[in-house]
């Protein structure tokens, strides 16, 4: 039995690869689950009742409302 | 004495069956089990990191709230030292010495601190 | 005065490390003997405990022989480099809360860099001996170390991803919620295989395959410089076991106490009792027990598996371990950002 080709017999090739090249085959599966997790996990997490944590402040909060910037003190 | 004869009652039956150790589960079950353990790990890690997040937020808000107080304290200390320095200069020189050719306030680069703390 | 204190600090770490190297050799011989139904060394000292010191004394008293055609400077420099850089890795290890020589911000990078430099000692020593066995041994050893270092550093990348720090102490402390063994289970297995290969241990000891290469890169080294190689090998074994237990088993944190706290969900009640018990339970004994178990597994592996061929060694690295590692390098950041559990490093803010 010759080695199946991917393009002519994809399913048979996958079956052969999962038996003969398991490390690479399952690595591809696990790695391709990454983008799926990236898209699928946030809705799942929110559906299970998780709320996104509030952001950590890195500086003083900027007050909402009109602000007046002093003029004439900068190097013109 | 008869030699090279079979033992009394004949030889024991030859064991043809090999005692091969069990292979365990199929590999795919190990793969699934490993990822279930990983899932539990992430469940625990989730709450751990979220708590870390909350601690960091608390720390930053604490700093933001206490920073004006510390800054005011520092400024008060600087002003006190500045005027004390002025007074010492006046005592030594007799007049108000002007260091810079300008009336603008220049923050002193160096601060004089006494070697002995009196109070 | 501060110089003297720092010398004493260095000695306080290095002398116990060297003594533990001696006892690891004796424990290896004893464990392998009991696995092979032998007695093992039992003549020198009680239960053969002083055998390693007797061996070291014998080697140090021997006459050293340097090959005529050897490059003498590099021939002697190689073992020295290997030993020094194997011992330098001990500097950034936290043995207990607040018990370390250097709280380096990039401690993990430091360990990686130092263990990479130790490769040069092997390369220099093997090349300068001017013997084909030593040269082939050093080539094999260098190829092996460089290949497997890739795996180790990729796994470290994920540890850094989950802890958010390159500092060893922060990595240990951030495992209070859960040991990184659980979320990184397949990567621990990969890392452990990589660390066996990185220390040139059986079944990956191609560098000193006795039947092919006499003794590998240290064929021509004798007497005290052989002791240097010997010490460096076992010091790096203990170091990498400590690194394993720090990265995946929570270092000096007590696994029992913290898994009870984690299982009972006590960690979210920040009681004084919880804080006290986590302080009391963090001791160097935890690190010692975890490291000893891992060293035992190293010996167990050595006694169990046959040596593999060199091409198999390389294909295990590049075609099995590296795809698995890269698969998780793609998957785990996606999981982390999908769950929104990017770690924050508050100490740097």
XYZ file of C-alpha atoms in Angstrom:
544
model
C 0.000 0.000 0.000
C 1.479 3.249 -1.088
C 1.439 6.383 0.984
C -1.847 8.238 0.384
C -1.653 11.669 -1.141
C -3.297 14.588 0.542
C -4.914 16.117 -2.542
C -6.352 12.968 -4.112
C -7.529 11.153 -0.970
C -7.613 13.652 1.893
C -9.444 11.512 4.441
C -7.263 8.496 3.844
C -4.214 10.747 4.062
C -5.358 12.168 7.398
C -5.949 8.674 8.714
C -2.486 7.613 7.561
C -0.918 10.736 9.044
C -2.610 10.242 12.401
C -1.113 6.771 12.579
C 2.296 7.323 11.041
C 3.085 10.957 11.947
C 1.085 11.393 15.163
C 3.227 14.159 16.660
C 2.939 16.480 13.681
C -0.697 15.556 12.979
C -1.970 16.208 16.497
C 0.275 19.261 16.802
C -1.465 20.750 13.789
C -4.850 19.969 15.345
C -3.907 21.473 18.709
C -2.316 24.502 17.115
C -5.305 25.137 14.851
C -7.530 25.136 17.935
C -5.794 28.356 18.970
C -7.693 30.781 16.681
C -10.879 28.860 17.498
C -10.251 29.451 21.194
C -9.509 33.101 20.515
C -12.906 33.561 18.849
C -14.938 31.092 20.845
C -13.796 31.568 24.432
C -14.963 35.152 25.200
C -18.655 34.476 24.379
C -18.471 31.190 26.288
C -16.888 32.928 29.261
C -19.534 35.667 29.271
C -22.305 33.099 28.891
C -21.031 31.384 32.038
C -21.482 34.625 33.962
C -18.003 36.138 33.862
C -17.646 39.894 33.780
C -14.566 41.498 32.276
C -12.433 42.927 35.074
C -12.091 46.675 35.384
C -8.952 48.113 33.897
C -5.987 48.838 36.109
C -5.355 52.601 36.228
C -1.885 53.585 35.099
C -2.211 57.309 35.858
C -4.544 59.827 37.483
C -8.072 59.657 36.150
C -8.872 62.471 33.754
C -11.988 64.276 35.042
C -14.948 64.299 32.708
C -16.131 67.729 31.755
C -14.725 70.845 30.177
C -11.062 71.557 30.839
C -9.164 74.806 30.401
C -5.585 74.528 29.368
C -3.418 77.399 30.686
C -1.700 79.375 27.933
C 1.389 81.516 27.821
C 3.669 79.367 29.943
C 5.090 77.156 27.219
C 8.135 77.894 25.128
C 6.593 79.552 22.119
C 21.114 -44.552 39.109
C 19.123 -43.591 36.019
C 20.299 -40.351 34.570
C 18.734 -37.918 32.059
C 15.301 -39.222 32.791
C 12.166 -37.130 33.097
C 11.208 -36.221 36.684
C 8.654 -38.241 38.562
C 5.245 -37.597 37.057
C 6.642 -36.125 33.877
C 7.596 -32.573 32.944
C 5.408 -29.645 33.913
C 3.297 -28.251 31.072
C 5.176 -25.748 28.981
C 3.785 -22.246 29.255
C 3.132 -21.078 25.725
C 1.264 -17.929 26.730
C 3.520 -14.906 27.005
C 3.003 -12.529 29.888
C 2.993 -9.274 27.981
C 2.258 -6.228 30.112
C -1.004 -4.441 29.413
C -0.697 -1.595 26.967
C -2.965 0.679 28.970
C -5.545 2.943 27.406
C -5.480 3.971 23.794
C -3.229 6.998 23.277
C -6.141 9.254 22.360
C -7.555 8.811 25.880
C -4.266 9.951 27.370
C -4.405 13.001 25.084
C -7.955 13.797 26.166
C -7.184 13.177 29.842
C -4.153 15.430 29.681
C -6.235 18.234 28.227
C -8.930 17.748 30.860
C -6.262 18.165 33.542
C -5.073 21.256 31.691
C -8.626 22.544 31.661
C -8.863 22.151 35.420
C -5.533 23.967 35.697
C -6.883 26.886 33.684
C -10.052 26.922 35.808
C -7.878 27.399 38.896
C -5.499 29.771 37.137
C -8.442 31.886 36.010
C -9.456 32.769 39.554
C -5.812 33.162 40.593
C -5.024 35.666 37.854
C -8.286 37.521 38.379
C -7.403 37.931 42.052
C -3.933 39.119 41.059
C -5.647 41.613 38.767
C -7.798 42.894 41.590
C -4.781 43.225 43.889
C -2.915 45.193 41.233
C -5.910 47.482 40.732
C -6.170 48.051 44.457
C -2.466 48.836 44.660
C -2.601 51.344 41.820
C -5.705 53.089 43.184
C -4.060 53.206 46.601
C -1.026 54.871 45.119
C -3.110 57.340 43.141
C -4.989 58.348 46.254
C -1.983 58.661 48.517
C 0.300 60.371 46.002
C -1.096 63.950 46.476
C -0.670 63.594 50.223
C 2.940 62.451 49.889
C 3.643 65.165 47.340
C 2.151 67.843 49.642
C 4.229 66.588 52.530
C 7.333 66.684 50.383
C 6.556 70.203 49.144
C 5.982 71.444 52.696
C 9.303 69.984 53.754
C 11.058 71.569 50.794
C 9.519 74.969 51.552
C 10.492 74.762 55.215
C 14.055 73.897 54.323
C 14.157 76.663 51.714
C 13.104 79.363 54.156
C 15.438 78.019 56.832
C 18.272 78.197 54.318
C 17.293 81.792 53.464
C 17.326 82.675 57.154
C 20.758 81.146 57.625
C 22.097 83.053 54.624
C 20.699 86.300 55.968
C 22.272 85.642 59.339
C 25.662 85.029 57.719
C 25.634 87.698 54.998
C 23.409 90.342 56.509
C 21.338 90.857 53.399
C 18.954 88.875 51.276
C 21.390 87.325 48.807
C 20.123 86.784 45.274
C 21.808 83.848 43.600
C 20.279 84.215 40.147
C 19.890 87.343 38.029
C 16.181 86.794 37.908
C 13.191 87.179 40.148
C 11.788 83.832 39.154
C 11.728 81.153 41.834
C 14.330 78.519 41.177
C 13.893 75.256 42.973
C 17.096 74.540 44.911
C 19.080 71.664 43.464
C 20.664 70.650 46.746
C 19.025 70.496 50.120
C 20.896 71.152 53.316
C 20.113 68.610 55.990
C 21.710 68.897 59.414
C 23.945 66.010 60.416
C 22.285 65.790 63.833
C 18.532 65.589 64.139
C 17.491 67.940 66.921
C 13.772 67.372 66.954
C 33.959 44.038 54.080
C 31.139 43.754 51.570
C 33.510 41.786 49.343
C 34.093 39.278 52.111
C 30.369 39.014 52.722
C 29.645 38.390 49.062
C 32.375 35.750 48.923
C 30.831 34.056 51.954
C 27.417 34.251 50.311
C 28.784 32.618 47.181
C 30.431 29.874 49.196
C 27.219 29.314 51.152
C 25.528 28.367 47.904
C 28.361 26.703 45.981
C 29.764 24.459 48.720
C 26.392 22.806 49.482
C 25.843 22.497 45.728
C 29.128 20.627 45.327
C 28.432 18.439 48.361
C 25.002 17.624 46.974
C 26.704 16.714 43.687
C 28.785 14.179 45.621
C 25.697 12.693 47.223
C 23.792 12.633 43.941
C 26.554 10.499 42.420
C 26.427 8.067 45.314
C 22.630 7.985 45.274
C 22.692 7.372 41.543
C 24.999 4.401 41.974
C 22.927 3.032 44.839
C 19.582 3.495 43.097
C 20.813 1.994 39.851
C 22.343 -0.883 41.791
C 19.048 -1.667 43.495
C 17.224 -1.437 40.174
C 19.692 -3.931 38.693
C 19.726 -6.230 41.755
C 23.244 -5.360 42.762
C 24.598 -4.038 46.022
C 26.389 -0.960 44.765
C 29.146 0.795 46.649
C 29.060 -0.156 50.317
C 32.671 -0.246 51.471
C 33.666 3.385 52.090
C 31.872 4.858 55.052
C 28.531 3.778 56.426
C 26.346 2.390 53.608
C 28.979 3.574 51.106
C 28.121 7.197 51.753
C 31.697 8.432 51.449
C 32.386 6.665 48.164
C 32.078 9.889 46.162
C 34.642 11.658 48.337
C 37.017 8.731 48.009
C 36.625 8.827 44.233
C 37.213 12.561 44.118
C 40.300 12.211 46.297
C 41.646 9.474 44.038
C 41.064 11.572 40.926
C 42.648 14.659 42.437
C 45.757 12.723 43.470
C 46.219 11.193 40.030
C 48.735 12.496 37.551
C 47.109 14.445 34.784
C 48.075 13.617 31.237
C 47.681 16.174 28.487
C 48.011 14.914 24.909
C 51.100 16.188 23.126
C 49.227 17.580 20.157
C 46.541 19.209 22.282
C 45.996 22.928 22.534
C 46.917 23.063 26.202
C 45.256 26.375 27.066
C 41.866 25.499 25.641
C 42.247 21.936 26.877
C 42.316 23.182 30.452
C 40.022 26.155 29.889
C 37.134 24.019 28.610
C 36.371 22.139 31.846
C 36.817 25.331 33.854
C 34.276 27.180 31.687
C 31.832 24.297 31.920
C 32.084 24.042 35.708
C 31.913 27.770 36.364
C 28.894 28.312 34.174
C 27.154 25.244 35.558
C 27.597 26.703 39.056
C 26.647 30.280 38.088
C 23.077 29.182 37.484
C 22.657 28.642 41.234
C 22.880 32.379 41.838
C 19.333 33.286 40.907
C 17.520 30.415 42.628
C 15.218 31.362 45.498
C 15.585 28.647 48.138
C 12.975 30.110 50.482
C 11.119 33.425 50.695
C 13.856 36.041 50.814
C 16.679 33.484 50.653
C 18.617 34.049 47.461
C 21.875 35.579 46.312
C 20.503 37.656 43.484
C 16.904 38.703 42.920
C 17.622 39.355 39.293
C 14.776 40.840 37.313
C 15.692 38.663 34.337
C 16.645 35.614 36.388
C 15.265 33.059 33.940
C 17.156 34.671 31.069
C 20.272 34.594 33.189
C 19.885 30.856 33.763
C 19.296 30.210 30.064
C 22.266 32.315 29.015
C 24.586 30.699 31.524
C 23.583 27.177 30.540
C 24.100 28.126 26.884
C 27.606 29.371 27.558
C 28.485 26.071 29.246
C 28.157 24.506 25.786
C 31.268 26.398 24.700
C 33.318 24.665 27.370
C 32.353 21.301 25.919
C 33.076 22.466 22.384
C 36.479 23.890 23.315
C 37.489 20.881 25.387
C 36.504 18.403 22.701
C 38.186 20.310 19.906
C 41.402 21.117 21.732
C 42.085 17.516 22.766
C 43.006 16.736 19.148
C 41.432 13.295 19.301
C 38.759 12.152 16.890
C 36.651 10.637 19.650
C 36.696 13.804 21.683
C 36.000 15.913 18.612
C 33.049 13.800 17.467
C 31.758 13.715 21.020
C 31.880 17.469 21.344
C 30.211 17.955 17.953
C 27.408 15.628 18.917
C 27.064 17.193 22.320
C 26.944 20.717 20.920
C 24.386 19.837 18.259
C 22.254 18.146 20.897
C 22.497 20.988 23.403
C 21.676 23.655 20.839
C 18.700 21.703 19.462
C 17.190 20.969 22.841
C 17.785 24.461 24.161
C 15.282 25.631 21.562
C 12.633 23.457 23.184
C 13.531 24.526 26.699
C 13.354 28.210 25.799
C 10.045 27.778 23.948
C 8.525 26.139 27.022
C 9.963 28.912 29.182
C 8.193 31.374 26.917
C 4.861 29.850 27.931
C 5.782 29.858 31.607
C 6.561 33.553 31.221
C 3.251 34.021 29.421
C 1.316 32.555 32.343
C 3.285 34.275 35.107
C 4.032 37.588 33.425
C 7.552 37.813 34.716
C 11.115 36.756 34.035
C 11.919 37.002 37.715
C 12.264 33.585 39.331
C 10.698 34.675 42.611
C 7.665 36.140 40.874
C 7.290 32.910 38.921
C 7.315 30.929 42.161
C 4.951 33.276 43.989
C 2.446 33.377 41.142
C 1.982 29.615 41.503
C 0.091 30.038 44.750
C -3.196 29.678 42.888
C -2.175 26.535 41.011
C 1.153 24.918 40.205
C 1.979 25.499 36.582
C 2.183 21.709 36.222
C -1.590 21.572 35.701
C -2.110 24.236 33.032
C 1.157 23.282 31.310
C 1.073 19.498 31.725
C 2.201 18.463 28.203
C 4.827 21.160 28.230
C 6.186 19.867 31.525
C 6.680 16.471 29.909
C 8.393 18.123 26.938
C 10.509 20.250 29.252
C 11.525 17.238 31.321
C 12.582 15.269 28.237
C 14.423 18.356 27.041
C 16.185 18.735 30.351
C 17.320 15.108 30.281
C 18.770 15.738 26.815
C 20.203 19.090 27.875
C 22.233 17.475 30.650
C 23.525 14.736 28.319
C 21.925 11.992 30.365
C 20.883 8.521 29.283
C 18.991 7.758 27.051
C 20.275 10.881 25.299
C 23.939 10.503 26.283
C 25.161 10.257 22.715
C 28.022 12.578 23.531
C 29.650 9.890 25.616
C 28.333 6.749 24.038
C 30.958 4.393 25.409
C 30.653 1.786 22.692
C 31.250 4.353 19.933
C 33.213 7.239 21.319
C 35.131 5.865 24.338
C 34.048 8.675 26.628
C 32.959 11.465 24.310
C 34.365 14.945 24.608
C 36.163 14.092 27.839
C 38.102 11.139 26.455
C 41.486 12.798 26.880
C 40.712 14.560 30.135
C 42.021 12.914 33.243
C 42.543 13.555 36.941
C 41.420 16.928 38.246
C 40.082 18.352 34.986
C 37.967 15.237 34.641
C 36.640 16.016 38.117
C 35.656 19.433 36.768
C 33.607 17.881 33.978
C 32.096 15.388 36.378
C 31.098 18.085 38.856
C 29.720 20.268 36.073
C 27.590 17.437 34.721
C 25.990 16.616 38.043
C 25.717 20.260 39.088
C 23.770 20.975 35.918
C 21.543 17.953 36.592
C 20.653 19.282 40.033
C 20.260 22.792 38.635
C 17.878 21.712 35.926
C 15.885 19.650 38.433
C 15.624 22.756 40.620
C 14.534 24.714 37.540
C 11.888 22.087 36.783
C 10.541 22.235 40.306
C 10.557 26.041 40.274
C 8.799 26.374 36.959
C 6.222 23.609 37.306
C 5.918 22.589 40.952
C 5.970 25.950 42.666
C 9.540 25.966 44.002
C 9.590 26.508 47.738
C 5.801 26.657 48.081
C 4.304 23.666 49.813
C 2.303 21.680 47.267
C 0.201 19.987 49.972
C -0.820 23.183 51.774
C -1.533 25.109 48.612
C -3.481 22.326 46.935
C -5.645 22.022 50.076
C -6.184 25.773 50.040
C -6.938 25.640 46.334
C -9.284 22.656 46.579
C -11.249 24.142 49.462
C -11.327 27.545 47.725
C -9.814 29.188 50.780
C -7.606 31.436 48.699
C -10.358 33.940 48.102
C -10.845 34.457 51.837
C -7.811 36.479 52.728
C -7.734 35.485 56.360
C -4.789 35.907 58.670
C -4.737 32.119 59.118
C -4.327 31.626 55.401
C -1.518 34.180 55.176
C 0.256 32.703 58.192
C 0.048 29.145 57.001
C 1.351 30.060 53.572
C 4.320 31.824 55.153
C 5.075 28.981 57.556
C 4.721 26.252 54.942
C 7.127 27.932 52.484
C 10.480 26.422 53.319
C 13.542 25.169 51.483
C 12.547 21.628 52.440
C 9.741 21.778 49.867
C 12.197 22.699 47.131
C 14.587 19.984 48.306
C 11.904 17.288 48.268
C 10.651 18.239 44.805
C 14.194 18.404 43.428
C 15.118 15.062 44.977
C 12.102 13.387 43.415
C 13.036 14.807 40.017
C 16.669 13.699 40.403
C 15.368 10.245 41.264
C 13.315 10.262 38.069
C 16.468 11.212 36.153
C 18.218 8.148 37.588
C 15.158 5.987 36.998
C 15.062 7.049 33.356
C 18.743 6.269 33.023
C 18.257 2.791 34.430
C 15.187 2.069 32.303
C 15.691 3.201 28.728
C 18.230 2.099 26.129
C 20.312 4.724 24.383
C 18.818 5.943 21.123
C 20.631 6.562 17.854
C 21.902 10.019 17.018
C 19.538 10.538 14.070
C 16.670 9.421 16.301
C 17.802 11.921 18.908
C 17.693 14.725 16.384
C 14.367 13.686 14.874
C 12.792 13.374 18.329
C 13.834 16.944 18.912
C 12.870 18.509 15.605
C 9.951 16.341 14.455
C 8.253 15.402 17.726
C 9.015 17.754 20.570
C 9.299 20.958 18.557
C 5.931 20.597 16.728
C 4.214 19.846 20.041
C 5.835 22.849 21.687
C 4.986 25.165 18.798
C 1.391 23.888 18.787
C 1.054 24.959 22.409
C 2.924 28.194 21.743
C 0.087 28.968 19.323
C -2.748 27.573 21.436
C -2.001 28.834 24.927
C -1.686 32.596 24.210
C -5.046 32.348 22.443
C -6.565 30.625 25.489
C -5.035 33.186 27.823
C -6.338 36.145 25.891
C -9.665 34.409 25.273
C -10.158 33.920 29.004
C -8.737 37.406 29.652
C -6.221 36.127 32.181
C -3.169 38.026 31.020
C -1.052 38.204 34.161
C -0.156 41.577 35.596
C 3.226 42.227 37.038
C 2.443 44.659 39.831
C 5.998 44.726 41.096
C 7.117 46.587 37.985
C 4.373 49.197 37.959
